[in-house]
Short mmCIF file of N, CA and C in Angstrom, two decimals:
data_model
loop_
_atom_site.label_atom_id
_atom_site.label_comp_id
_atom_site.label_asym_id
_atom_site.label_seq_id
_atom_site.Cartn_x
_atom_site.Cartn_y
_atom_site.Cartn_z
N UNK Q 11 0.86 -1.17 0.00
CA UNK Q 11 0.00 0.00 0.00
C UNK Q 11 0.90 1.23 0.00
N UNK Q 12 0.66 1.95 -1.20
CA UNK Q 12 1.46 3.01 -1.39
C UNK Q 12 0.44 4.34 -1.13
N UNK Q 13 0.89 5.60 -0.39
CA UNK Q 13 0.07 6.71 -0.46
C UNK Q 13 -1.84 6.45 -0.79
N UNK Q 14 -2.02 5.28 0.13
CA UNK Q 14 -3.88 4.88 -0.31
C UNK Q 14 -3.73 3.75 -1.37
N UNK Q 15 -2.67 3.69 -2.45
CA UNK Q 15 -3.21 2.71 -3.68
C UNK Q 15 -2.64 1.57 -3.31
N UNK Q 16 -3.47 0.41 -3.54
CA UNK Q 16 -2.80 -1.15 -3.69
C UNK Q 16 -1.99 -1.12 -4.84
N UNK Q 17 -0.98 -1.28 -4.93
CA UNK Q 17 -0.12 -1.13 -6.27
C UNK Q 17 0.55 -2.72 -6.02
N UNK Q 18 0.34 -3.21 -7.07
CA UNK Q 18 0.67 -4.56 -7.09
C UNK Q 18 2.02 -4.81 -6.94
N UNK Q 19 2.87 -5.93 -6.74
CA UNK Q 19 3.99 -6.35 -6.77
C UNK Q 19 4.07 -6.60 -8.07
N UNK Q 20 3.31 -7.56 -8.77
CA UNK Q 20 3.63 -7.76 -10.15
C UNK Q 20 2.43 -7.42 -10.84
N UNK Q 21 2.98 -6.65 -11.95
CA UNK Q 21 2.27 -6.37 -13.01
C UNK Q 21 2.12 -7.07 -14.38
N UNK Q 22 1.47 -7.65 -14.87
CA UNK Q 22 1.36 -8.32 -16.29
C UNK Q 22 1.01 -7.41 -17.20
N UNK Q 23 1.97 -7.86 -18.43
CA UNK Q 23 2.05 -6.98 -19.68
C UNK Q 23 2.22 -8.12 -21.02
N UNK Q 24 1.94 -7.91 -22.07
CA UNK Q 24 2.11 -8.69 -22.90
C UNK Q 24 3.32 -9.71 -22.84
N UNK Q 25 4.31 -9.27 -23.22
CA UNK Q 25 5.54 -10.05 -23.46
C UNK Q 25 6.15 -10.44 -22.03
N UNK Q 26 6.10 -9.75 -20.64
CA UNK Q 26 6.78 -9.91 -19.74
C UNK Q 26 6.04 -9.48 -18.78
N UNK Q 27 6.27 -9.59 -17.45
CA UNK Q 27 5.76 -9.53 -16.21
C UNK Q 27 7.03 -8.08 -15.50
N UNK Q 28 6.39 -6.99 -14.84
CA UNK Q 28 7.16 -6.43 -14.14
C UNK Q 28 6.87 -7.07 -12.50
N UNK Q 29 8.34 -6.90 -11.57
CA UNK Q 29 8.09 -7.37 -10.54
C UNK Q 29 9.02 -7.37 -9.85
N UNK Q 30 9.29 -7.55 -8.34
CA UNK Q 30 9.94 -6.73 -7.37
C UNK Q 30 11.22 -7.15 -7.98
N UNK Q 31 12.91 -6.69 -7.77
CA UNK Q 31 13.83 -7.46 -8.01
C UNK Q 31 14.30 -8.45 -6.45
N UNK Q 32 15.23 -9.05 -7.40
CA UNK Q 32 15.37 -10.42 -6.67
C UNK Q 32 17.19 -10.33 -6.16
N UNK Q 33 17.58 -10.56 -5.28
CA UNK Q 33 19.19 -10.53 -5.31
C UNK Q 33 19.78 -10.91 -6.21
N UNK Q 34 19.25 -11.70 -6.92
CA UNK Q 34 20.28 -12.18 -7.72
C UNK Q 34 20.12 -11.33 -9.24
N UNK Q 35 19.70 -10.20 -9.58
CA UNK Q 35 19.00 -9.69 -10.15
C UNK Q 35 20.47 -8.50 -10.10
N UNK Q 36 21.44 -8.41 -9.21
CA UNK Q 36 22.09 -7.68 -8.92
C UNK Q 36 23.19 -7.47 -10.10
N UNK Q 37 23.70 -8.45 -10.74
CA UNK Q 37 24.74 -9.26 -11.74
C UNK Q 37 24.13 -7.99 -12.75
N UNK Q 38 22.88 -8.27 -13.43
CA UNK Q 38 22.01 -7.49 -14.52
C UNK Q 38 21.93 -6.18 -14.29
N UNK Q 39 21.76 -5.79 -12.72
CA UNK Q 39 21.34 -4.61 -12.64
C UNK Q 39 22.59 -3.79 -13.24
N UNK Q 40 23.31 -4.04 -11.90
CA UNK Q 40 25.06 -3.33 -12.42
C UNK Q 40 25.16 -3.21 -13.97
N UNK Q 41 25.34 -4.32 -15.06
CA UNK Q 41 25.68 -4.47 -16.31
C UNK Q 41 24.94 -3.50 -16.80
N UNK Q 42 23.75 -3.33 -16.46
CA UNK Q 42 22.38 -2.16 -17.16
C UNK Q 42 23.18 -0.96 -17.05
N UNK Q 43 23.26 -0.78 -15.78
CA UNK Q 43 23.35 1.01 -15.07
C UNK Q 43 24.97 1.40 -15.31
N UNK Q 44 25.89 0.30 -15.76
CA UNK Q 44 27.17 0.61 -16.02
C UNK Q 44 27.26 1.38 -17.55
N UNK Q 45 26.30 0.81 -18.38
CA UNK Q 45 26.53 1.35 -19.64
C UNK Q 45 25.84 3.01 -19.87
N UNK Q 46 27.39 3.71 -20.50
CA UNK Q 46 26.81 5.20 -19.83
C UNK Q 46 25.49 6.07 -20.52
N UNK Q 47 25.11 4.93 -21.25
CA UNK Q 47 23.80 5.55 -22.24
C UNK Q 47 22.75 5.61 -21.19
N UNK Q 48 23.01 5.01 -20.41
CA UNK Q 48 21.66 4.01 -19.38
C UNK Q 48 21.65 5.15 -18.28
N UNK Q 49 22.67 5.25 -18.10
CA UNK Q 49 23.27 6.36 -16.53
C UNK Q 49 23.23 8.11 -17.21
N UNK Q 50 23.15 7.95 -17.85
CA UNK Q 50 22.69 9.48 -18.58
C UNK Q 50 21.43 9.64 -18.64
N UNK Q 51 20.59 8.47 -19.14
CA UNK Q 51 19.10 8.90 -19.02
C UNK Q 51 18.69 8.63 -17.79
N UNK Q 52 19.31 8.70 -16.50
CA UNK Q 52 18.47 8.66 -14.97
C UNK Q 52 18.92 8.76 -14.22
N UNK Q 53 18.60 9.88 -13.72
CA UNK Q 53 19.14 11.31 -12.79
C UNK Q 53 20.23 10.70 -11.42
N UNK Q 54 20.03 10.05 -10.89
CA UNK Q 54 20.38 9.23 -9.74
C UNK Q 54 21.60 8.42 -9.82
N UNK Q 55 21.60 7.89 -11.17
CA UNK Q 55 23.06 6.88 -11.29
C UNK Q 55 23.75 7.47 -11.93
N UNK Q 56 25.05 7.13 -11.25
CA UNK Q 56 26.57 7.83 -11.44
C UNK Q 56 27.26 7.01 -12.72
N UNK Q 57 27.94 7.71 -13.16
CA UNK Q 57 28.68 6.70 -14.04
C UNK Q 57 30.07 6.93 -13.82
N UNK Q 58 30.75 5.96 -13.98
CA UNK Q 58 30.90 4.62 -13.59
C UNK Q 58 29.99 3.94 -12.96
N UNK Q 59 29.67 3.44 -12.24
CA UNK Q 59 28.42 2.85 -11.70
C UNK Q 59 29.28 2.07 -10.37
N UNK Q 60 28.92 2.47 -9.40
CA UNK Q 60 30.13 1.56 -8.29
C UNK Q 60 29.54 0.70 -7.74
N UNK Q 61 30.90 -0.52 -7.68
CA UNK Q 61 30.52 -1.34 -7.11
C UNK Q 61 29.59 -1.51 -5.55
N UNK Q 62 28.70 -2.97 -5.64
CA UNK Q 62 27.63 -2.85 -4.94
C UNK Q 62 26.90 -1.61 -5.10
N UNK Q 63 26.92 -1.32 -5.72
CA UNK Q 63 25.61 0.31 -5.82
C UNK Q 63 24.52 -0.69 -6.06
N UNK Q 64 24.13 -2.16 -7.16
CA UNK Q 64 22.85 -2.48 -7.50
C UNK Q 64 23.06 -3.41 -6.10
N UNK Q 65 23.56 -3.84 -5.30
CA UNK Q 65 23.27 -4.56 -3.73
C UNK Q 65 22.40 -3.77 -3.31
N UNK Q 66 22.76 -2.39 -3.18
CA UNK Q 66 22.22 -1.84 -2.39
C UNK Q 66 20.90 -1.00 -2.90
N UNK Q 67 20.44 -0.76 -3.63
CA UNK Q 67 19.72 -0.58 -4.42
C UNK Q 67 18.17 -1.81 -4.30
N UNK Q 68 19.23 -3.09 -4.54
CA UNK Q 68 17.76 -3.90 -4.41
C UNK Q 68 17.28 -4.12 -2.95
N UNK Q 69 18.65 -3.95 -1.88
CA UNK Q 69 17.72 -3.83 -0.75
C UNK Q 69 16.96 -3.04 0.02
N UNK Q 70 17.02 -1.95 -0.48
CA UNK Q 70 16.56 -0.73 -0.31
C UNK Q 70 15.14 -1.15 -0.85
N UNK Q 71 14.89 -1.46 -2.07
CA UNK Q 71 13.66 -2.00 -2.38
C UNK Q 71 12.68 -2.92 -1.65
N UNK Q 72 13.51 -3.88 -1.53
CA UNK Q 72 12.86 -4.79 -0.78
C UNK Q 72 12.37 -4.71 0.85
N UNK Q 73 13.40 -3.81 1.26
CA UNK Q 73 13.23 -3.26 2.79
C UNK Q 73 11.86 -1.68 2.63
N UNK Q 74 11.52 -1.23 1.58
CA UNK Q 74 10.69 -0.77 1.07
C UNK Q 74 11.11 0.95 1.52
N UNK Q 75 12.73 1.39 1.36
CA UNK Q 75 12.52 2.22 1.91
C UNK Q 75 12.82 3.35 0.89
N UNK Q 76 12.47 3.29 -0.81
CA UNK Q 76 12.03 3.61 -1.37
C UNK Q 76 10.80 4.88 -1.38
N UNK Q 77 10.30 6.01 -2.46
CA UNK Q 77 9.21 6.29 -2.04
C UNK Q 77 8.42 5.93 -3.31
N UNK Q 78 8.54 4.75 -3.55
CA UNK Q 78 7.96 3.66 -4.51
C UNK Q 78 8.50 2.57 -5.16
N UNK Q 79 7.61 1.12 -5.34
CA UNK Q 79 8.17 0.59 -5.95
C UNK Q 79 9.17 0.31 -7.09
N UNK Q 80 10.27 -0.35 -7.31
CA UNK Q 80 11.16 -0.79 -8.32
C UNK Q 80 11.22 -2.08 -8.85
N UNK Q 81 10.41 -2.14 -10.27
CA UNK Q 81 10.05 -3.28 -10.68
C UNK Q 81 11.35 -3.81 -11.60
N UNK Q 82 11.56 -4.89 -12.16
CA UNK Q 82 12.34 -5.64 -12.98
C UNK Q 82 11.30 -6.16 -14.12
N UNK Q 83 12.00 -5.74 -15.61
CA UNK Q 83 11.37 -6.06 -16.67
C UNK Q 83 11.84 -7.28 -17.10
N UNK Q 84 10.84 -8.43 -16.45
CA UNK Q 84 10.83 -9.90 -16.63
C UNK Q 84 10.17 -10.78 -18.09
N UNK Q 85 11.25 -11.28 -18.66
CA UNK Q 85 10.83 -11.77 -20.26
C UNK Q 85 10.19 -13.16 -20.16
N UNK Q 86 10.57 -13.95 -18.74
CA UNK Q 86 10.32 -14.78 -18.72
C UNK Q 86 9.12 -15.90 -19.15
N UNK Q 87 8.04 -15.02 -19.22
CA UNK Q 87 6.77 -15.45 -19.54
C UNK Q 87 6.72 -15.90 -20.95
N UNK Q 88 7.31 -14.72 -21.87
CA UNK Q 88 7.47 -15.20 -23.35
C UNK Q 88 8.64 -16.21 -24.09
N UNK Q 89 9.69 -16.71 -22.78
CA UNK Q 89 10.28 -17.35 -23.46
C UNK Q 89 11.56 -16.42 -23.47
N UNK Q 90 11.43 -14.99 -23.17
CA UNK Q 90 12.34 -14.37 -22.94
C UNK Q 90 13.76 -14.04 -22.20
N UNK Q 91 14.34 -13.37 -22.04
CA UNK Q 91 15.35 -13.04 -20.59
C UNK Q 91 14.51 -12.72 -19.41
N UNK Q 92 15.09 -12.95 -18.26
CA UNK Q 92 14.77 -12.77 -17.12
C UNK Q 92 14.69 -11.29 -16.58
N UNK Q 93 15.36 -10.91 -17.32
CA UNK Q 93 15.71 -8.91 -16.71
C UNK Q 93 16.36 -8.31 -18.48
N UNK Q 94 15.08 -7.36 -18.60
CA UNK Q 94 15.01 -6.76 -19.69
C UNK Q 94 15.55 -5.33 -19.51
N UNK Q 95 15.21 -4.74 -18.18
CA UNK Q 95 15.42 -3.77 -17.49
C UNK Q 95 14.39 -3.40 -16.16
N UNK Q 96 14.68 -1.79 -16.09
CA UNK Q 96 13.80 -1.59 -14.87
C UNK Q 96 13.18 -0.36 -14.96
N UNK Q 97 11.68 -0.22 -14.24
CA UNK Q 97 11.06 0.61 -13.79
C UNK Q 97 10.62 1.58 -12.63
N UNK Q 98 11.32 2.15 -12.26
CA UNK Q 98 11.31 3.00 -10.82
C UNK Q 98 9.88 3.95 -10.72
N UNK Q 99 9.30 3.59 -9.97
CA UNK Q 99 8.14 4.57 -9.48
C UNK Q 99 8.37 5.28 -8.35
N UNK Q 100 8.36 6.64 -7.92
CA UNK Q 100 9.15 7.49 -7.29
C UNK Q 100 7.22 8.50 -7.08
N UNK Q 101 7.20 8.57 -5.80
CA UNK Q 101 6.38 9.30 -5.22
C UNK Q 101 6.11 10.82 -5.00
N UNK Q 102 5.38 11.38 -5.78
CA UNK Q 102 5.52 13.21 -6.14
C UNK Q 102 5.20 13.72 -4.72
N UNK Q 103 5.96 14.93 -4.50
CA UNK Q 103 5.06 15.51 -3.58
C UNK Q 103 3.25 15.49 -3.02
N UNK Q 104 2.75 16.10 -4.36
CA UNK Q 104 1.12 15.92 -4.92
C UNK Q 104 0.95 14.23 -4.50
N UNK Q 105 -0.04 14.43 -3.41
CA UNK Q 105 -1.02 13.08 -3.50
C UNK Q 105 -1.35 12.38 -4.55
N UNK Q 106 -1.27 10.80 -4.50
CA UNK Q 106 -1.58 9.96 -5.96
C UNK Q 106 -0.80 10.63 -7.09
N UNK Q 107 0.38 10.80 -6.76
CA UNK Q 107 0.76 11.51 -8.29
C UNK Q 107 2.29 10.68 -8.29
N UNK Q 108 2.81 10.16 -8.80
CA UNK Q 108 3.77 9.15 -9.57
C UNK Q 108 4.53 9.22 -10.59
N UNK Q 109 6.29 9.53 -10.22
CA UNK Q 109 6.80 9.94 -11.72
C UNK Q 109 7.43 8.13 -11.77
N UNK Q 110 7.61 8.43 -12.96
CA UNK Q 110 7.88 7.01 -13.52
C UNK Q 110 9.09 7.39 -14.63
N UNK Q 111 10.10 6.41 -14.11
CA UNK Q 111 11.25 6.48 -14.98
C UNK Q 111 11.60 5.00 -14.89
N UNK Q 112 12.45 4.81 -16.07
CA UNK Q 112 12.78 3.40 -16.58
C UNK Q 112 13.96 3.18 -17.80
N UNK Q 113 14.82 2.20 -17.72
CA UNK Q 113 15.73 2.08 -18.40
C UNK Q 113 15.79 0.62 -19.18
N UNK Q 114 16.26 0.29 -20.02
CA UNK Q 114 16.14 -0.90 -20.90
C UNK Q 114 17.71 -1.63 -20.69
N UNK Q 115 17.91 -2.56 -20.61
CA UNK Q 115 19.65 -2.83 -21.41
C UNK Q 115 20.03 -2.00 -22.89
N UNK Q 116 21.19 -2.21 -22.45
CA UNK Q 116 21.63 -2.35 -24.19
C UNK Q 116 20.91 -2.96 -25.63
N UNK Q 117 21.00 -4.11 -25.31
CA UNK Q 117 20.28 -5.06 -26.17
C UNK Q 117 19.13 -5.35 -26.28
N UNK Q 118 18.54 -4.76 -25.56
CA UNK Q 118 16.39 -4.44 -25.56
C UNK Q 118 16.08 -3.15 -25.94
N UNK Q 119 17.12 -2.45 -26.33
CA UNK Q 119 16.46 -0.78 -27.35
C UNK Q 119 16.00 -1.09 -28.50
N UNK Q 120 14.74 -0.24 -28.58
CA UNK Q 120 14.45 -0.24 -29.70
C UNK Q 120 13.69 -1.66 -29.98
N UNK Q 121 12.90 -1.98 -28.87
CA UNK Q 121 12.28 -3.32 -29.23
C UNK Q 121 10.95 -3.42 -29.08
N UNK Q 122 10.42 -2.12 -28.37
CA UNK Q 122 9.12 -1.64 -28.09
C UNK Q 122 8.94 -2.23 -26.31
N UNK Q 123 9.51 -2.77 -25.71
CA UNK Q 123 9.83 -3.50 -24.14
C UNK Q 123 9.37 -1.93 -23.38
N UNK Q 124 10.40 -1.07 -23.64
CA UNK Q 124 10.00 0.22 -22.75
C UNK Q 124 8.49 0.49 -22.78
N UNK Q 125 8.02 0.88 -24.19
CA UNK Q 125 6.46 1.44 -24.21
C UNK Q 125 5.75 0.43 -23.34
N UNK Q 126 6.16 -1.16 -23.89
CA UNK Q 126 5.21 -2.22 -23.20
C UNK Q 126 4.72 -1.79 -21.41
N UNK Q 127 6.41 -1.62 -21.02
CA UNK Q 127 6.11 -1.39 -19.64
C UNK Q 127 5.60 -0.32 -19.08
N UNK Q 128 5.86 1.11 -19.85
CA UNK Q 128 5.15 1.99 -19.18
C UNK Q 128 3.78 2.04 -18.96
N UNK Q 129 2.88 1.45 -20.46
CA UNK Q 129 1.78 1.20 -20.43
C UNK Q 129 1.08 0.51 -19.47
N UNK Q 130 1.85 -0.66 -19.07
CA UNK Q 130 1.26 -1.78 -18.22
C UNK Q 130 1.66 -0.61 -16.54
N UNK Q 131 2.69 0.12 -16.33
CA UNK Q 131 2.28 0.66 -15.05
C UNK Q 131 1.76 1.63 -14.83
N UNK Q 132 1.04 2.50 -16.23
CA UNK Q 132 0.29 3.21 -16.46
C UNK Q 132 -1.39 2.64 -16.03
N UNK Q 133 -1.48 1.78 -16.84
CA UNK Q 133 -2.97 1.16 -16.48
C UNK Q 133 -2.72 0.87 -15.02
N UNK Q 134 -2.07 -0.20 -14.73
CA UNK Q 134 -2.12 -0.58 -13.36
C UNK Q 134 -2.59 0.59 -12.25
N UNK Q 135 -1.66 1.80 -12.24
CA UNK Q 135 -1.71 3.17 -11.15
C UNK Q 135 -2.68 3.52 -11.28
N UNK Q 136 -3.42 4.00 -12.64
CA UNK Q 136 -4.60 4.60 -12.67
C UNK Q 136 -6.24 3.50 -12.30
N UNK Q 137 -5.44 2.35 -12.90
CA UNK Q 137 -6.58 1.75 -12.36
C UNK Q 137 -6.63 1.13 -10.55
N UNK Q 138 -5.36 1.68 -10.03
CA UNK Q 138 -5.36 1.51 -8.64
C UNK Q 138 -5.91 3.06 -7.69
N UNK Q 139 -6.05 3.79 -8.60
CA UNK Q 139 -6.51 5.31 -8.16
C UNK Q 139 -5.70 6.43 -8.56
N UNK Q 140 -4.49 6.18 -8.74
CA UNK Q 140 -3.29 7.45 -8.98
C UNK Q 140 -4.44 8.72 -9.77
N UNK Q 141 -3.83 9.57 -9.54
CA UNK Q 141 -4.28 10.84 -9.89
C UNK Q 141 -3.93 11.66 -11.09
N UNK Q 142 -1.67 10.88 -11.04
CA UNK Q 142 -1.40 11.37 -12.48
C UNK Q 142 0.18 10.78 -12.07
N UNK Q 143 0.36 10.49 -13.22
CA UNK Q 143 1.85 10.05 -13.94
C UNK Q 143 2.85 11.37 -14.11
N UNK Q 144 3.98 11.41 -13.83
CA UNK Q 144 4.70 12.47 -14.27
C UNK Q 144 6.28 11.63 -14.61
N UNK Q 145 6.75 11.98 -15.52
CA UNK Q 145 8.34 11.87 -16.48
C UNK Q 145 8.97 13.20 -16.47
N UNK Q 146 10.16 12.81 -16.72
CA UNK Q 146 11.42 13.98 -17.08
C UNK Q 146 12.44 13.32 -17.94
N UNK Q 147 12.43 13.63 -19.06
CA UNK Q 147 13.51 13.05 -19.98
C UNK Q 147 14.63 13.77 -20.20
N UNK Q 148 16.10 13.46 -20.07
CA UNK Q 148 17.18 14.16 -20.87
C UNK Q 148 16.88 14.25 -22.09
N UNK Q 149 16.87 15.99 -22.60
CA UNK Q 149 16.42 16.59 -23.99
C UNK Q 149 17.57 15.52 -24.82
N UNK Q 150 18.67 14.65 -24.43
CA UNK Q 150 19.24 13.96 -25.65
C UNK Q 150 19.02 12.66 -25.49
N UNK Q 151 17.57 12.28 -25.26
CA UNK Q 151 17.07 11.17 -24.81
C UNK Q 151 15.78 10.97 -25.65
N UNK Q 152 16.08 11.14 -26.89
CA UNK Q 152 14.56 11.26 -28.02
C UNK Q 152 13.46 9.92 -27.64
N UNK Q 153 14.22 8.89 -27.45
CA UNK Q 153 13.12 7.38 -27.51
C UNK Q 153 12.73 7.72 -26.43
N UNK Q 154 13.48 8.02 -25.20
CA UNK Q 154 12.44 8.16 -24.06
C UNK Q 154 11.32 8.82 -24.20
N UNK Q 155 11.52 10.15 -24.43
CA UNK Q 155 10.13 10.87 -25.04
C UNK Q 155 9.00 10.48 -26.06
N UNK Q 156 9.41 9.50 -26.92
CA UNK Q 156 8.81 8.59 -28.22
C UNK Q 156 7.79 7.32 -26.83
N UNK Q 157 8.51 7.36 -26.10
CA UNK Q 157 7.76 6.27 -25.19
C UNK Q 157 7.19 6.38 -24.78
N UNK Q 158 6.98 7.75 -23.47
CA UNK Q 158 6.37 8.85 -23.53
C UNK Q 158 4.82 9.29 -24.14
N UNK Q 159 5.21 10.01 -25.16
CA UNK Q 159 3.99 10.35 -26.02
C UNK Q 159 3.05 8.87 -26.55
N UNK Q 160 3.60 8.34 -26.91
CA UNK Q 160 2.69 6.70 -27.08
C UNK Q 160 2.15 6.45 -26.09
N UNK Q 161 2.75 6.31 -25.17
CA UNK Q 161 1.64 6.30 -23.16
C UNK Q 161 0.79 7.12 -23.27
N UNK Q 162 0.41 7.95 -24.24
CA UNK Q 162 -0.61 9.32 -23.75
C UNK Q 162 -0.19 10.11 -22.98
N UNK Q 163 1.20 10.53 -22.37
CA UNK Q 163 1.67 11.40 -21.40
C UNK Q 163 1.80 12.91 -22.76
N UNK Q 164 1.30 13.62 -21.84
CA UNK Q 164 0.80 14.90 -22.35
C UNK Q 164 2.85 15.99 -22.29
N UNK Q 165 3.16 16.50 -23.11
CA UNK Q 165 3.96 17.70 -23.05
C UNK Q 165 3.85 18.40 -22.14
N UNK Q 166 4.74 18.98 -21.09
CA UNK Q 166 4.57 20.40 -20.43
C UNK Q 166 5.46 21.01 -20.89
N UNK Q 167 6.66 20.87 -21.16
CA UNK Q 167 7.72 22.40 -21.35
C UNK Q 167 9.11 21.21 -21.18
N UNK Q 168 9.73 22.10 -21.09
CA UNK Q 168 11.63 22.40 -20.63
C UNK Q 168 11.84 22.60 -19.14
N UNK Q 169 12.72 22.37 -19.11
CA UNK Q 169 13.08 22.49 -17.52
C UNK Q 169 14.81 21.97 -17.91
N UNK Q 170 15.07 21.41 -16.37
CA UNK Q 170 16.67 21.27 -15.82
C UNK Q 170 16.67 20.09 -14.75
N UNK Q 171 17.19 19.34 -14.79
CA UNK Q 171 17.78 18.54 -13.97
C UNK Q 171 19.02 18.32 -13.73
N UNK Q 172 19.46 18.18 -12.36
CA UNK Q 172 20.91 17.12 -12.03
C UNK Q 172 20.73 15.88 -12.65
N UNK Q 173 21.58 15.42 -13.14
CA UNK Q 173 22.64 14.01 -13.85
C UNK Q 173 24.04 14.04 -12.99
N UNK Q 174 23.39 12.65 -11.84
CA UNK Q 174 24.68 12.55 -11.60
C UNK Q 174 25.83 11.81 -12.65
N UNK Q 175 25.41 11.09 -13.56
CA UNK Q 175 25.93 10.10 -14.60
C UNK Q 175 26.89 11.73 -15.35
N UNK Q 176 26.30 12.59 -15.56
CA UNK Q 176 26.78 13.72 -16.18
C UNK Q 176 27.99 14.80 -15.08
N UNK Q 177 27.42 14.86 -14.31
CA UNK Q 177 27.84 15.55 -13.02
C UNK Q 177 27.64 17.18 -12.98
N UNK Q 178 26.57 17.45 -13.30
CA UNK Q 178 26.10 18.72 -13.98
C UNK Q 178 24.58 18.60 -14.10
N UNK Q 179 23.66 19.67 -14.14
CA UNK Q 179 22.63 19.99 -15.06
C UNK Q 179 22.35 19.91 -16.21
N UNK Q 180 21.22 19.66 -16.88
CA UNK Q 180 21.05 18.98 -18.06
C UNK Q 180 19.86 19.47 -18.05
N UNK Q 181 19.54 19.84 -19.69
CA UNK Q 181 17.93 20.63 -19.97
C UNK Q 181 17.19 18.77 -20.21
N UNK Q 182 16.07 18.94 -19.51
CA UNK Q 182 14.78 18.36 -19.73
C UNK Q 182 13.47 18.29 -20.93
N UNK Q 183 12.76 17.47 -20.73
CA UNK Q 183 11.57 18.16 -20.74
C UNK Q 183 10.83 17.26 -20.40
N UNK Q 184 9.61 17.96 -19.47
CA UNK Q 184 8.88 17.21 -18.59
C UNK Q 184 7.27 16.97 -19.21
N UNK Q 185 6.68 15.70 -18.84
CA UNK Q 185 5.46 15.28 -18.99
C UNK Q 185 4.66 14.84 -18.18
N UNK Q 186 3.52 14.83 -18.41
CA UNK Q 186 2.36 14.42 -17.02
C UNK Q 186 1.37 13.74 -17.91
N UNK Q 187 0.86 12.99 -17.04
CA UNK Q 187 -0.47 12.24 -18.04
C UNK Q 187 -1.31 12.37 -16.90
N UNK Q 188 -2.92 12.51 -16.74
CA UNK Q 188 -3.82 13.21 -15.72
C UNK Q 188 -5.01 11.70 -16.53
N UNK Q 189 -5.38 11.52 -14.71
CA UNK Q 189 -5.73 10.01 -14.64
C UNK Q 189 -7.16 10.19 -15.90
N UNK Q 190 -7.78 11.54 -15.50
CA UNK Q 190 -9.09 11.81 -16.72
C UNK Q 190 -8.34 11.57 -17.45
N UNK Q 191 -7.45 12.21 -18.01
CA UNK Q 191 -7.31 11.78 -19.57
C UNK Q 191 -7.41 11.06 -19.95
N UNK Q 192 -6.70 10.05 -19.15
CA UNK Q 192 -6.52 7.87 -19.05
C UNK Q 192 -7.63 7.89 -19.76
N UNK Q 193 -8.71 7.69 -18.24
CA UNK Q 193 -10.25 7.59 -18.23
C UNK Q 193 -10.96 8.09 -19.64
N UNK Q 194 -10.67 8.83 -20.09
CA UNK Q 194 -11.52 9.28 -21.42
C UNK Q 194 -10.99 8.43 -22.59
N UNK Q 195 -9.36 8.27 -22.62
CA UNK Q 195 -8.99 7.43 -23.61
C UNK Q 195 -9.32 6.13 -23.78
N UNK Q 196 -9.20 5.68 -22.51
CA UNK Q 196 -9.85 3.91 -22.06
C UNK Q 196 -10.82 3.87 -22.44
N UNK Q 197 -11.81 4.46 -22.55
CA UNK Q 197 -13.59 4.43 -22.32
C UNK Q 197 -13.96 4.53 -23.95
#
C-alpha cells in the first residue's frame, strides 16, 4: 500500500511480467546502469556505476525504503530473458501523483519493451486510483520521449535537472499524463 493505492507487486504486460527485483538480479542490474547511455538517461546513477551500488539498491527496495516501488522487466513469460530492465516509481510531492522512470539494457532498445512497460504501469496506477503520472527526460534522450507520447503522457515544457551520470545539469523536458485523460482514452 502506497500513499492509499494497492499497487501490485507484479504487473502483467504482454511479453513480460514487471516485478519486485530479486538478489540475484544484482549481476544485470550493475551491467544495465554501467553502460553510460543508461546512466545518462536517470538522474540518480553515477557513471561509472560503483561497485555494490545495484546490492544496495535492491535492498533498499525490498526493505521498502524507497518512495515507490522498483520493478524488474521480466521476459520470462514469453520465453524471454529474465531482466530486460527496470522501472522505478518514485512518489511526487502531490497526493496519488507518480513519476515514472525506466531504463532498458543495451540489447532491448528499440524493441518496443520500454512502451510495453510503461503502459502496463500506467494502467495498473490509474486503475489503482493514482491521480497522475509524471516523467522527465534528458532533452538527448529522443526514444524516451517517443515512449512517452505513445503512453498518452501529455507535453509540459523544458526544464533542468541534475545528472549525476553527467555531473552537472542537463535541460529536460517534462510530462504528465492526468488520470481523466486515461479515463476518457480507455472508455
Amino acid at each position: 500500500m502506497l500513499d492509499g493505492l494497492q499497487i501490485a507487486p507484479l504487473i502483467e504486460a504482454d511479453r513480460m511480467v514487471l516485478r519486485p527485483p530479486r538478489r540475484r538480479d544484482a549481476g544485470l542490474i550493475a551491467l544495465y546502469l554501467s553502460d553510460a547511455r543508461a546512466a545518462k538517461s536517470l538522474a540518480l546513477i553515477p557513471h561509472p556505476y560503483p561497485p555494490g551500488a545495484a546490492e544496495q539498491m535492491i535492498e533498499r527496495a525490498l526493505e521498502g525504503k524507497r518512495s515507490g516501488p522498483l520493478y524488474v522487466m521480466d521476459a520470462t513469460p514469453s520465453d524471454g530473458p529474465e531482466m530486460i530492465g527496470l522501472v522505478f516509481l518514485n512518489k511526487e510531492p502531490e497526493d496519488g501523483v507518480y513519476q515514472v522512470s525506466y531504463v532498458v539494457g543495451p540489447a532491448f532498445r528499440n524493441t518496443g519493451y520500454a512502451t510495453e512497460a510503461v503502459l502496463a504501469v500506467r494502467d495498473h496506477l490509474f486503475g489503482a486510483g493514482a491521480k497522475a503520472l509524471t516523467a522527465k527526460v534528458y532533452q538527448d534522450n529522443d526514444a524516451s520521449a517517443h515512449v512517452l507520447t505513445r503512453a498518452g503522457f501529455d507535453y509540459l515544457g523544458e526544464g533542468e535537472a541534475y545528472s549525476a551520470a553527467r555531473g552537472a545539469v542537463a535541460p529536460t523536458w517534462r510530462y504528465r499524463l492526468e488520470r481523466d485523460r486515461w479515463s476518457a482514452r480507455s472508455s
